[in-house]
Structures are given as structure tokens and as C-alpha cells.
Coordinates of C-alpha atoms in Angstrom, one line a residue:
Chain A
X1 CA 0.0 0.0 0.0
X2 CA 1.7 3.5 -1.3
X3 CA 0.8 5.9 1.1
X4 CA 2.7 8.8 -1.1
X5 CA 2.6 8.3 -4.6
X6 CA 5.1 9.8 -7.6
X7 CA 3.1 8.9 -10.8
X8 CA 5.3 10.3 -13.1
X9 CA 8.3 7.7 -13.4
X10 CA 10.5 10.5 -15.6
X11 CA 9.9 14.1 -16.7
X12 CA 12.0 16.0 -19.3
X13 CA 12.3 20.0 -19.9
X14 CA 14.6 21.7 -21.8
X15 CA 16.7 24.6 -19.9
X16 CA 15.3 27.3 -18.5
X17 CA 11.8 26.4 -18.6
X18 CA 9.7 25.3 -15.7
X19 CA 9.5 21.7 -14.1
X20 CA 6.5 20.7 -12.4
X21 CA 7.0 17.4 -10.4
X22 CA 3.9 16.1 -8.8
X23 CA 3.1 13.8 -5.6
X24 CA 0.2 12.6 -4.1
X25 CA -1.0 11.1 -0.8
X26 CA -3.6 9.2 1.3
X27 CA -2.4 9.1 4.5
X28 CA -4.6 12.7 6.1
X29 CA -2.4 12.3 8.5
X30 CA 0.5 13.2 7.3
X31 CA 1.0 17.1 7.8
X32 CA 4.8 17.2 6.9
X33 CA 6.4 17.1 3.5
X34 CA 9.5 17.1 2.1
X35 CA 11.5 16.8 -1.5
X36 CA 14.7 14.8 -1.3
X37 CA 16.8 15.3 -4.5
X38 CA 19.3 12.0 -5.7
X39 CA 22.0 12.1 -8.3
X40 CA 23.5 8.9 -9.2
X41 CA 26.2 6.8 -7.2
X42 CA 24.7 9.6 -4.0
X43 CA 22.5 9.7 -1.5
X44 CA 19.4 11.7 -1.4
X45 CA 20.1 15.3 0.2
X46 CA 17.3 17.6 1.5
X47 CA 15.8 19.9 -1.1
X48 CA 13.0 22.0 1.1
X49 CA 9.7 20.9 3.2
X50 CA 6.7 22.7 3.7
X51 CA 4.4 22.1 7.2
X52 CA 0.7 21.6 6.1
X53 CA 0.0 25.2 8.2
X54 CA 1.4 26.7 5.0
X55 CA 0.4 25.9 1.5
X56 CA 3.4 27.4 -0.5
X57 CA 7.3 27.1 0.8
X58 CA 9.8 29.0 -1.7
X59 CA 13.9 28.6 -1.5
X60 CA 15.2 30.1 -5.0
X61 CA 14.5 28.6 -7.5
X62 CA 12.6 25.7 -5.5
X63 CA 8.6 26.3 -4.7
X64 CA 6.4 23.5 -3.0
X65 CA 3.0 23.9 -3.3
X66 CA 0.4 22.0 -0.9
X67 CA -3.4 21.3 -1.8
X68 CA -4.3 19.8 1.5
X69 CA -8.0 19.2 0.4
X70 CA -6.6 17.3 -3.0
X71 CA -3.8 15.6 -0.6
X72 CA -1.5 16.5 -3.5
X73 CA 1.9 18.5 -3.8
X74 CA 4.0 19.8 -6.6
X75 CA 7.7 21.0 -6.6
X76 CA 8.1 23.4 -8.9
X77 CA 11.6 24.5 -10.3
X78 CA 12.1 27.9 -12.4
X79 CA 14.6 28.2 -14.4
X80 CA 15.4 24.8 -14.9
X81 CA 18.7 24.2 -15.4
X82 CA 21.0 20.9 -16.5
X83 CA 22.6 20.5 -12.8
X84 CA 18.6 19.7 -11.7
X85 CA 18.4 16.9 -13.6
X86 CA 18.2 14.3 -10.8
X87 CA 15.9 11.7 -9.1
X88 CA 13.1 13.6 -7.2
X89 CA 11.9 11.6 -4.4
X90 CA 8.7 13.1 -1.8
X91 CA 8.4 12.2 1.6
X92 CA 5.5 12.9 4.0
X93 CA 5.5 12.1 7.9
X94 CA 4.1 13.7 11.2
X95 CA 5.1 16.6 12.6
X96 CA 8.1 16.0 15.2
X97 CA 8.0 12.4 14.1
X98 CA 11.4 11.1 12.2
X99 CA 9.8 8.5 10.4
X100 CA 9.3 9.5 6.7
X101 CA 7.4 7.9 4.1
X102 CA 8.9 7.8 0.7
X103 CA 7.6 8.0 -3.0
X104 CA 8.6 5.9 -5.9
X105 CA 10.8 9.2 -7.1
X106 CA 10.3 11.1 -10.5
X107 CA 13.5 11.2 -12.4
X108 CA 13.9 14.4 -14.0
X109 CA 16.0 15.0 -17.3
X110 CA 16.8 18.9 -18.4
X111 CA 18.3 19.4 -21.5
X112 CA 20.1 22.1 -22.2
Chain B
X1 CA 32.5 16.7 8.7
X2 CA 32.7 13.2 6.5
X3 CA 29.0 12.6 6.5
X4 CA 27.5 9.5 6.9
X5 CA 29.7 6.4 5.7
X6 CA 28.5 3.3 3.9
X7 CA 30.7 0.1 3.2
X8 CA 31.1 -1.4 1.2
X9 CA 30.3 0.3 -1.8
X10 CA 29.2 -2.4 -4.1
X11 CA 28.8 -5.8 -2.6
X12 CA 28.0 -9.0 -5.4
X13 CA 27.1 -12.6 -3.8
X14 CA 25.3 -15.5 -4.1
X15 CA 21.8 -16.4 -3.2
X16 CA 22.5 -18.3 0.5
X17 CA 25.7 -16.3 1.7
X18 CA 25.4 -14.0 5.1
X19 CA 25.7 -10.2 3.6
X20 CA 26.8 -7.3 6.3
X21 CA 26.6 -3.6 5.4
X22 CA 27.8 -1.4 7.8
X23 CA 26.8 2.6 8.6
X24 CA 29.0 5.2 10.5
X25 CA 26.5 7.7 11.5
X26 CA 27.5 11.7 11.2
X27 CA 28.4 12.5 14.7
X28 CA 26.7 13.9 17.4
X29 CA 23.3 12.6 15.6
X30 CA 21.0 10.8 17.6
X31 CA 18.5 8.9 15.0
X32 CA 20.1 6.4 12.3
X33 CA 17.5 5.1 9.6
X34 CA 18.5 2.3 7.2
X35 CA 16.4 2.4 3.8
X36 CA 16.3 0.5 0.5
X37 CA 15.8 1.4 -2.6
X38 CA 14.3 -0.2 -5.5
X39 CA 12.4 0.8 -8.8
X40 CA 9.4 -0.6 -7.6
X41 CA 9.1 0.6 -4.1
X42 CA 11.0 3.6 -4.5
X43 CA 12.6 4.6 -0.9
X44 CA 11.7 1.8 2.1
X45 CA 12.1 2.8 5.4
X46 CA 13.4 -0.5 6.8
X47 CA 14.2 0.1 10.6
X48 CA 15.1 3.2 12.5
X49 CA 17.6 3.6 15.8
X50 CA 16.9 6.3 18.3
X51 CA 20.0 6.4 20.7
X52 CA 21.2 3.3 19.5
X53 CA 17.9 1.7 20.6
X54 CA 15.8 0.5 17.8
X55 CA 12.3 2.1 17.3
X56 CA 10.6 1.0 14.9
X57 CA 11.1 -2.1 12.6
X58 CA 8.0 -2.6 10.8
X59 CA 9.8 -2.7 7.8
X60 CA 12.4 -5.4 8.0
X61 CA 10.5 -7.7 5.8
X62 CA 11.3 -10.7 6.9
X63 CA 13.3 -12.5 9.6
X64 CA 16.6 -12.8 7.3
X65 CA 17.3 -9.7 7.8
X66 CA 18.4 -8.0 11.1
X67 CA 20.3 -4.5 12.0
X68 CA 22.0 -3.7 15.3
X69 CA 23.8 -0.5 16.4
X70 CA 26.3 -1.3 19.2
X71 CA 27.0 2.2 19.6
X72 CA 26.3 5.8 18.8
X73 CA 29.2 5.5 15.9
X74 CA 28.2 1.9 14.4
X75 CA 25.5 0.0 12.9
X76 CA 25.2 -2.7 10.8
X77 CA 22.2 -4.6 8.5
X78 CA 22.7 -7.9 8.1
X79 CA 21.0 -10.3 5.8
X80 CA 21.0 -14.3 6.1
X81 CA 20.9 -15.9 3.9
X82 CA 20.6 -13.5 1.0
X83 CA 18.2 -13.8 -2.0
X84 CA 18.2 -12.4 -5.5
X85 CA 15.4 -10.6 -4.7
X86 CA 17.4 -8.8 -1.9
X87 CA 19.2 -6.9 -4.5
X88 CA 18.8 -3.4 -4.2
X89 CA 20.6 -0.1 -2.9
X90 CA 20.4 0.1 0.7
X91 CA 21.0 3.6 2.2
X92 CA 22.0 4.4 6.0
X93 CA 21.0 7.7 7.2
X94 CA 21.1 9.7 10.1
X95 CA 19.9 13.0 11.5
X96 CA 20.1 15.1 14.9
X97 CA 17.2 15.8 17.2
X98 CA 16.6 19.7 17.6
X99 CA 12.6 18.8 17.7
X100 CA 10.5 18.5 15.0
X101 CA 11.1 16.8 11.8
X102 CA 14.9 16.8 11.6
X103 CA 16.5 16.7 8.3
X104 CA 18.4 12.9 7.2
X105 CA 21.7 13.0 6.1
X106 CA 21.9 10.0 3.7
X107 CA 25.5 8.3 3.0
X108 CA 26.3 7.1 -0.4
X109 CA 24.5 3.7 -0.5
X110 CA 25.3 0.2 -0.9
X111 CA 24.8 -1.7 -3.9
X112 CA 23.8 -5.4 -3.0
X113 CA 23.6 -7.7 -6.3
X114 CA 22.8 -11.3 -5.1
X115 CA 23.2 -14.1 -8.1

């Protein structure tokens, strides 16, 4: 059972354009969420979150959007540009909790 | 800082052997996760450590596989015996606790192939 769900397996945009990943979940529990971003041969590192209190977080050129009633998120990145093109994985948890529940990832290809 | 440390790298066996993978936490963190990774499941939590004390294991699938942490510095996930369907990256991670959700420092992974 998927609690958070990345539907789109891969997503390609040429440079400079934007990139819209998407997530969904059904856990309404969950009022946490983060984007973890994966190059190959790496670990995951932290990207930006967003508490469900708010329902937009922006760092540069990173925005999450959160559409509590649709239990769905987006992270959306303008400009792209060729260093994004990653894995893009979303997480979801509890508040204060450290458990965090992954998505399937969305690997995202910019070309330049 | 190093970051969190994984070994080995790559690790190749076959199905029945006893496979180790071992995790050196960043210091000073108190939580250390261990995940794995595969295209169908995406990122699985597997167990989680809180003081070196395990938490929550709910997803160990199955008793072949086990994961201690002797200390605050060490922790390892072994599996016995293996299976091909074992094969997968498995990731270590770790994080401090300043309250609330803390962000995971993730080490470079560990590429299990089991034949």
C-alpha cells in the first residue's frame, strides 16, 4: 500500500523552462512534507519541506505547493537548469516524528 | 565533517551467503535510519535507531534480515541468507534531534547484487 505516490516515473524539460513534479497522498495524516533530491552513485540530500500550516514554501528557484483538500503537492523549479536533472523523491511524515514515508521518485532529465 | 559512511560500496554474492553492510553515523546525531531502494518501491524505510535503541522495525521484511547498532558511531544490517530478490541499494542515514522533523543526512549507499 503507497501511502505517497510519484506517478510520473520521468519528466523531461529543456533549460530554462519550468518543471512541475507532482506527488500525491492518502495518509490525512501526514501534515509534513519534504522533497529529497538523488544524483546517481549519492544519497538523497534535502531539497525543502513545507508544514501543512502553509500551503506554498519557496527557496530560490525551488517552490512546494500544498493542496491539503486534494492531498497532492508539486515542486516546482524555475529556471530549470542541467545541474537539476536528478531523481526527485517526496516524503510525507508527522510533525516531530522522524519516520518518513517515501515515494517511488520522479527522475527528471533537463536538457540544455 | 565526513558525512555518513557506507561500506562497502558495491557488494556482489550469491543467493545463500550471510551479507553485512555497515553505517557510520555523522556524529553527534541521535537517529540512524536504514532504507532501501528499489524501482518498484521507491525509498523503504526498513528500521530506525533512536539512541542506538531500535524504534521501529515494521519494515524489516522478513526474519533474514536484522540491524544492530552497538554504539552511537556503528551500525550494521545484516542479511541471512541472502536472496536475489534482496538486491537493491540500501542507504544508512542519520539525523540530529533539535525537535520536530529533523532533516536525514543520507551516506552514499550500498549496492547489494545477489546471483
Amino acid at each position: 500500500d503507497q501511502q505517497v505516490k510519484q506517478n510520473s516515473p520521468s519528466l523531461s524539460v529543456q533549460e530554462g523552462r519550468i518543471s512541475i513534479l507532482n506527488c500525491d497522498y492518502t495518509n490525512s495524516m501526514f501534515d509534513y512534507f519534504l522533497w529529497y533530491k538523488k544524483y546517481p552513485a549519492e544519497g538523497p540530500t534535502f531539497l525543502i519541506s513545507i508544514s501543512s500550516i502553509k500551503d506554498k514554501n519557496e527557496d530560490g528557484r525551488f517552490t512546494v505547493f500544498l493542496n491539503k483538500s486534494a492531498k497532492h503537492l508539486s515542486l516546482h523549479i524555475v529556471p530549470s537548469q542541467p545541474g537539476d536533472s536528478a531523481v526527485y523523491f517526496c516524503a510525507a511524515t508527522n510533525t516531530g516524528f522522524q519516520k518518513l514515508v517515501f515515494g517511488t521518485g520522479t527522475r527528471l532529465l533537463v536538457s540544455p | 565533517d565526513a558525512g555518513v559512511i557506507q561500506s562497502p560500496r558495491h557488494e556482489v554474492t550469491e543467493m545463500g551467503q550471510e551479507v553485512t553492510l555497515r553505517c557510520k553515523p555523522i556524529s553527534g546525531h541521535d537517529y540512524l535510519f536504514w532504507y532501501r531502494q528499489t524501482m518498484m518501491r521507491g525509498l523503504e524505510l526498513l528500521i530506525y535507531f533512536n539512541n542506538n535503541v531500535p524504534i521501529d522495525d515494521s519494515g524489516m521484511p522478513e526474519d533474514r534480515f536484522s540491524a544492530k547498532m552497538p554504539n552511537a558511531s556503528f551500525s550494521t544490517l545484516k542479511i541471512q541468507p541472502s536472496e536475489p530478490r534482496d538486491s537493491a541499494v540500501y542507504f544508512c542515514a542519520s539525523s540530529p534531534y533539535r525537535g520536530g522533523t529533523d532533516t536525514q543526512y543520507f551516506g552514499p549507499g550500498t549496492r547489494l547484487t545477489v546471483l
